[in-house]
Coordinates of N, CA and C in Angstrom, one line a residue:
M1 N -79.2 -36.7 59.2 CA -79.1 -38.9 58.7 C -79.9 -39.3 58.0
E2 N -79.1 -40.0 57.2 CA -80.2 -40.2 55.7 C -80.8 -41.2 56.4
Q3 N -81.9 -42.0 55.2 CA -82.1 -43.6 55.6 C -81.0 -44.5 54.9
G4 N -81.7 -45.2 56.4 CA -80.8 -46.4 55.6 C -79.4 -46.1 56.4
E5 N -78.8 -44.8 57.7 CA -77.8 -44.9 57.6 C -77.7 -45.5 59.7
D6 N -79.0 -45.3 60.0 CA -79.0 -45.7 61.4 C -80.5 -47.3 61.1
P7 N -79.3 -48.6 61.3 CA -80.6 -49.4 60.6 C -80.8 -49.3 62.2
T8 N -81.1 -49.2 63.0 CA -82.3 -48.9 64.1 C -83.6 -48.6 64.1
A9 N -82.9 -46.6 63.6 CA -84.3 -45.8 63.4 C -84.6 -46.6 62.6
D10 N -84.1 -47.7 60.8 CA -84.7 -48.0 59.8 C -85.4 -48.6 60.3
Y11 N -85.3 -49.6 61.6 CA -85.9 -51.0 61.0 C -87.7 -50.3 62.3
A12 N -87.0 -49.0 63.2 CA -88.1 -48.8 64.1 C -89.2 -48.6 63.8
E13 N -88.5 -47.5 62.6 CA -90.2 -47.0 61.4 C -90.9 -48.3 61.1
I14 N -90.1 -48.8 59.9 CA -90.5 -50.6 59.8 C -91.3 -50.9 60.2
N15 N -91.0 -51.0 61.6 CA -91.9 -51.9 63.0 C -93.3 -51.3 63.0
T16 N -93.3 -50.1 63.3 CA -94.2 -49.1 63.8 C -95.6 -49.3 62.1
R17 N -94.7 -49.7 61.3 CA -95.4 -49.2 59.9 C -96.9 -51.2 60.1
F18 N -95.6 -52.3 60.0 CA -95.4 -52.9 60.0 C -97.4 -52.9 61.6
H19 N -97.1 -53.2 62.6 CA -98.6 -52.8 63.4 C -99.3 -52.2 62.9
S20 N -99.5 -51.1 62.3 CA -100.4 -50.2 61.4 C -101.0 -51.0 61.3
I21 N -100.6 -51.7 60.1 CA -101.4 -52.4 59.0 C -102.1 -53.2 59.5
L22 N -101.4 -54.2 60.3 CA -101.8 -55.3 60.9 C -103.8 -54.4 61.9
R23 N -102.9 -52.9 62.6 CA -104.4 -52.6 63.2 C -105.8 -52.6 62.3
I24 N -104.8 -51.8 61.0 CA -105.7 -51.6 59.9 C -106.6 -52.9 59.7
G25 N -105.8 -53.6 59.1 CA -106.6 -54.9 58.8 C -107.3 -55.8 60.0
A26 N -107.0 -55.6 60.6 CA -108.6 -55.8 61.9 C -109.7 -55.4 61.3
H27 N -109.7 -54.8 60.6 CA -111.2 -53.9 60.3 C -112.0 -53.4 62.1
N28 N -111.3 -53.4 62.6 CA -111.3 -53.0 64.2 C -111.5 -51.3 64.7
P29 N -112.1 -50.4 64.4 CA -111.9 -49.0 64.8 C -111.1 -48.5 66.3
I30 N -112.6 -49.3 67.2 CA -112.5 -49.3 68.6 C -111.0 -49.5 68.9
L31 N -110.6 -50.8 68.7 CA -109.6 -51.9 68.9 C -107.8 -50.8 67.9
A32 N -108.3 -50.5 67.0 CA -107.5 -50.0 65.7 C -107.0 -48.0 67.2
D33 N -107.8 -47.5 67.2 CA -107.1 -46.1 67.5 C -106.9 -46.5 69.8
L34 N -107.5 -47.5 69.9 CA -105.9 -48.2 71.3 C -105.5 -47.8 70.9
L35 N -105.0 -48.5 70.1 CA -103.4 -49.3 69.8 C -102.1 -48.6 69.4
E36 N -103.2 -47.5 68.4 CA -102.7 -46.3 68.0 C -102.2 -45.1 69.1
D37 N -103.1 -45.4 70.1 CA -102.5 -44.3 71.1 C -101.7 -45.1 72.1
L38 N -101.4 -46.3 71.7 CA -100.6 -46.9 72.8 C -99.1 -46.9 72.5
E39 N -99.5 -46.9 71.7 CA -97.9 -46.5 70.3 C -97.3 -46.2 70.7
L40 N -97.8 -44.9 70.0 CA -97.6 -43.0 70.7 C -97.0 -43.1 72.1
R41 N -97.7 -43.4 73.1 CA -97.7 -43.2 74.3 C -95.8 -43.7 74.4
T42 N -95.2 -45.5 74.3 CA -94.8 -46.5 74.5 C -93.8 -46.0 73.3
M43 N -94.0 -45.3 71.8 CA -92.8 -45.3 70.8 C -91.3 -45.3 72.2
P44 N -90.9 -43.9 72.9 CA -89.3 -43.8 73.1 C -88.9 -45.4 73.9
W45 N -89.3 -46.7 74.5 CA -89.1 -47.4 75.0 C -88.7 -48.2 74.5
R46 N -90.1 -48.6 72.9 CA -90.5 -49.6 71.8 C -88.8 -49.6 70.9
R47 N -88.7 -48.2 70.7 CA -87.7 -47.6 69.1 C -86.0 -47.9 70.5
A48 N -85.9 -48.2 71.5 CA -85.1 -47.8 71.9 C -85.0 -49.9 72.3
Q49 N -85.7 -50.6 72.3 CA -85.5 -52.2 71.9 C -84.2 -52.6 70.6
F50 N -84.7 -51.6 70.0 CA -84.0 -52.0 69.1 C -82.5 -51.9 68.9
R51 N -81.9 -50.5 70.4 CA -80.4 -50.6 69.7 C -79.8 -50.8 71.2
H52 N -80.7 -51.3 72.2 CA -80.9 -52.0 73.7 C -80.4 -53.5 73.7
R53 N -80.8 -53.9 73.0 CA -80.1 -55.7 72.2 C -79.8 -55.9 71.0
A54 N -79.2 -56.4 70.5 CA -78.3 -56.0 69.1 C -79.0 -57.5 68.5
D55 N -79.9 -58.0 69.2 CA -80.4 -59.5 68.0 C -82.1 -59.0 67.7
R56 N -82.3 -57.8 68.6 CA -83.2 -58.1 68.3 C -84.3 -57.4 67.5
I57 N -83.7 -57.1 66.4 CA -84.0 -56.1 65.0 C -84.9 -58.4 64.7
R58 N -83.5 -58.9 63.9 CA -83.8 -60.6 64.4 C -84.8 -61.2 65.0
T59 N -84.5 -60.3 65.9 CA -86.1 -61.6 66.3 C -87.3 -61.0 65.8
S60 N -86.9 -59.6 66.0 CA -88.6 -59.1 65.7 C -89.1 -59.2 64.1
Q61 N -88.3 -59.2 63.1 CA -88.6 -59.6 62.0 C -89.2 -61.3 62.1
E62 N -88.8 -62.4 62.4 CA -88.8 -63.4 62.4 C -89.4 -63.1 63.0
E63 N -90.6 -63.1 64.2 CA -91.6 -63.0 64.5 C -92.4 -62.4 63.9
H64 N -93.1 -61.3 62.8 CA -93.2 -60.4 62.2 C -93.8 -61.6 60.8
R65 N -92.3 -62.2 60.7 CA -93.0 -62.8 59.4 C -93.7 -64.2 60.2
A66 N -93.5 -64.7 61.0 CA -94.6 -65.8 62.2 C -95.8 -65.6 62.1
I67 N -95.8 -64.6 62.3 CA -97.4 -64.0 63.2 C -98.0 -63.6 61.1
L68 N -97.6 -62.6 60.2 CA -97.5 -62.9 58.8 C -98.4 -64.1 58.4
A69 N -97.8 -65.1 58.4 CA -97.5 -66.7 58.0 C -98.9 -67.5 58.4
A70 N -99.1 -66.4 59.9 CA -100.8 -67.4 60.1 C -101.6 -67.0 60.1
I71 N -101.8 -65.4 59.2 CA -102.9 -64.5 59.1 C -103.3 -64.8 58.0
Q72 N -102.2 -65.1 57.1 CA -102.2 -65.7 55.3 C -102.6 -67.2 55.8
A73 N -102.5 -67.4 56.4 CA -103.3 -69.0 56.9 C -104.2 -68.8 57.3
Q74 N -105.2 -68.0 57.6 CA -106.2 -67.8 57.8 C -106.4 -68.3 59.4
D75 N -104.9 -68.4 60.2 CA -105.1 -69.1 61.3 C -105.3 -68.6 62.6
G76 N -106.4 -67.4 63.0 CA -106.6 -66.6 64.0 C -106.3 -66.9 65.2
T77 N -106.4 -68.0 65.9 CA -105.8 -68.7 67.0 C -104.4 -68.7 66.8
E78 N -103.3 -69.5 65.8 CA -102.3 -69.2 66.1 C -101.9 -67.7 65.9
A79 N -102.2 -67.0 65.2 CA -102.0 -64.9 64.8 C -102.2 -64.7 66.7
H80 N -103.1 -64.8 66.6 CA -103.6 -64.0 68.3 C -101.9 -65.1 69.1
R81 N -101.9 -66.1 69.8 CA -100.7 -66.7 69.9 C -99.9 -65.9 70.0
L82 N -99.1 -66.0 68.9 CA -97.5 -65.3 68.0 C -98.0 -63.5 67.9
M83 N -99.1 -63.1 68.2 CA -98.6 -61.5 68.5 C -98.1 -61.3 69.9
R84 N -99.3 -62.1 71.0 CA -99.1 -62.2 72.0 C -97.3 -62.2 72.4
S85 N -96.7 -63.5 71.8 CA -95.7 -63.8 72.2 C -94.9 -62.7 71.5
H86 N -94.9 -62.3 70.8 CA -93.8 -61.1 70.3 C -93.9 -59.9 71.3
V87 N -95.4 -59.7 71.2 CA -95.2 -58.7 72.4 C -95.0 -58.8 73.3
A88 N -94.8 -59.8 74.2 CA -93.9 -60.0 75.6 C -92.7 -59.3 75.2
A89 N -92.0 -60.4 74.4 CA -90.5 -60.3 73.7 C -90.4 -59.3 73.7
S90 N -91.1 -58.0 72.9 CA -90.5 -56.5 73.0 C -90.7 -55.9 74.5
L91 N -92.1 -56.5 75.1 CA -91.8 -55.9 77.0 C -90.6 -56.3 77.5
R92 N -90.0 -57.7 77.3 CA -88.4 -57.8 78.0 C -87.8 -57.3 78.1
T93 N -87.8 -56.6 76.7 CA -86.5 -56.0 76.4 C -86.8 -54.8 76.9
V94 N -87.6 -54.1 76.8 CA -88.2 -52.8 77.2 C -87.4 -52.9 78.6
L95 N -88.4 -53.6 79.2 CA -87.5 -53.6 80.4 C -86.6 -53.9 81.6
E96 N -86.2 -55.0 80.0 CA -84.6 -54.4 80.4 C -83.7 -53.3 80.5
F97 N -84.1 -53.0 79.0 CA -83.8 -51.5 78.7 C -84.4 -50.6 80.3
L98 N -85.1 -51.2 80.8 CA -85.3 -49.4 81.8 C -83.9 -49.2 82.8
E99 N -84.3 -50.9 83.4 CA -83.4 -52.1 84.0 C -82.3 -51.1 84.1
A100 N -81.7 -51.5 82.8 CA -80.2 -51.2 82.6 C -79.4 -49.4 82.5
S101 N -81.1 -48.3 82.7 CA -80.8 -47.0 82.6 C -81.1 -47.3 83.7
G102 N -81.7 -47.7 85.0 CA -82.2 -47.2 85.9 C -83.2 -46.0 86.0
R103 N -83.7 -45.7 85.2 CA -85.5 -45.9 84.9 C -86.1 -47.0 86.0

């Protein structure tokens, strides 16, 4: 399948790159290593969220834009709050997916 033929797979890749850029930009190699390991361990579930809920790509993009705006404004408190909210939204969707699939 060519890139662009599966929007959920394409967005999952973009999502992974966005989070990677944030990890690198934090300039905290210990945290970056921990988050990268966690991302690799949870990748199947994280990618599934975009197939489980049709609106998840759109809401994830909105969350990313808000996080980026807070970072650009150098508002660490708001960036932190938005990132926690973003992770919680992803977790809720993943839990919905796991419950629906009987896992």
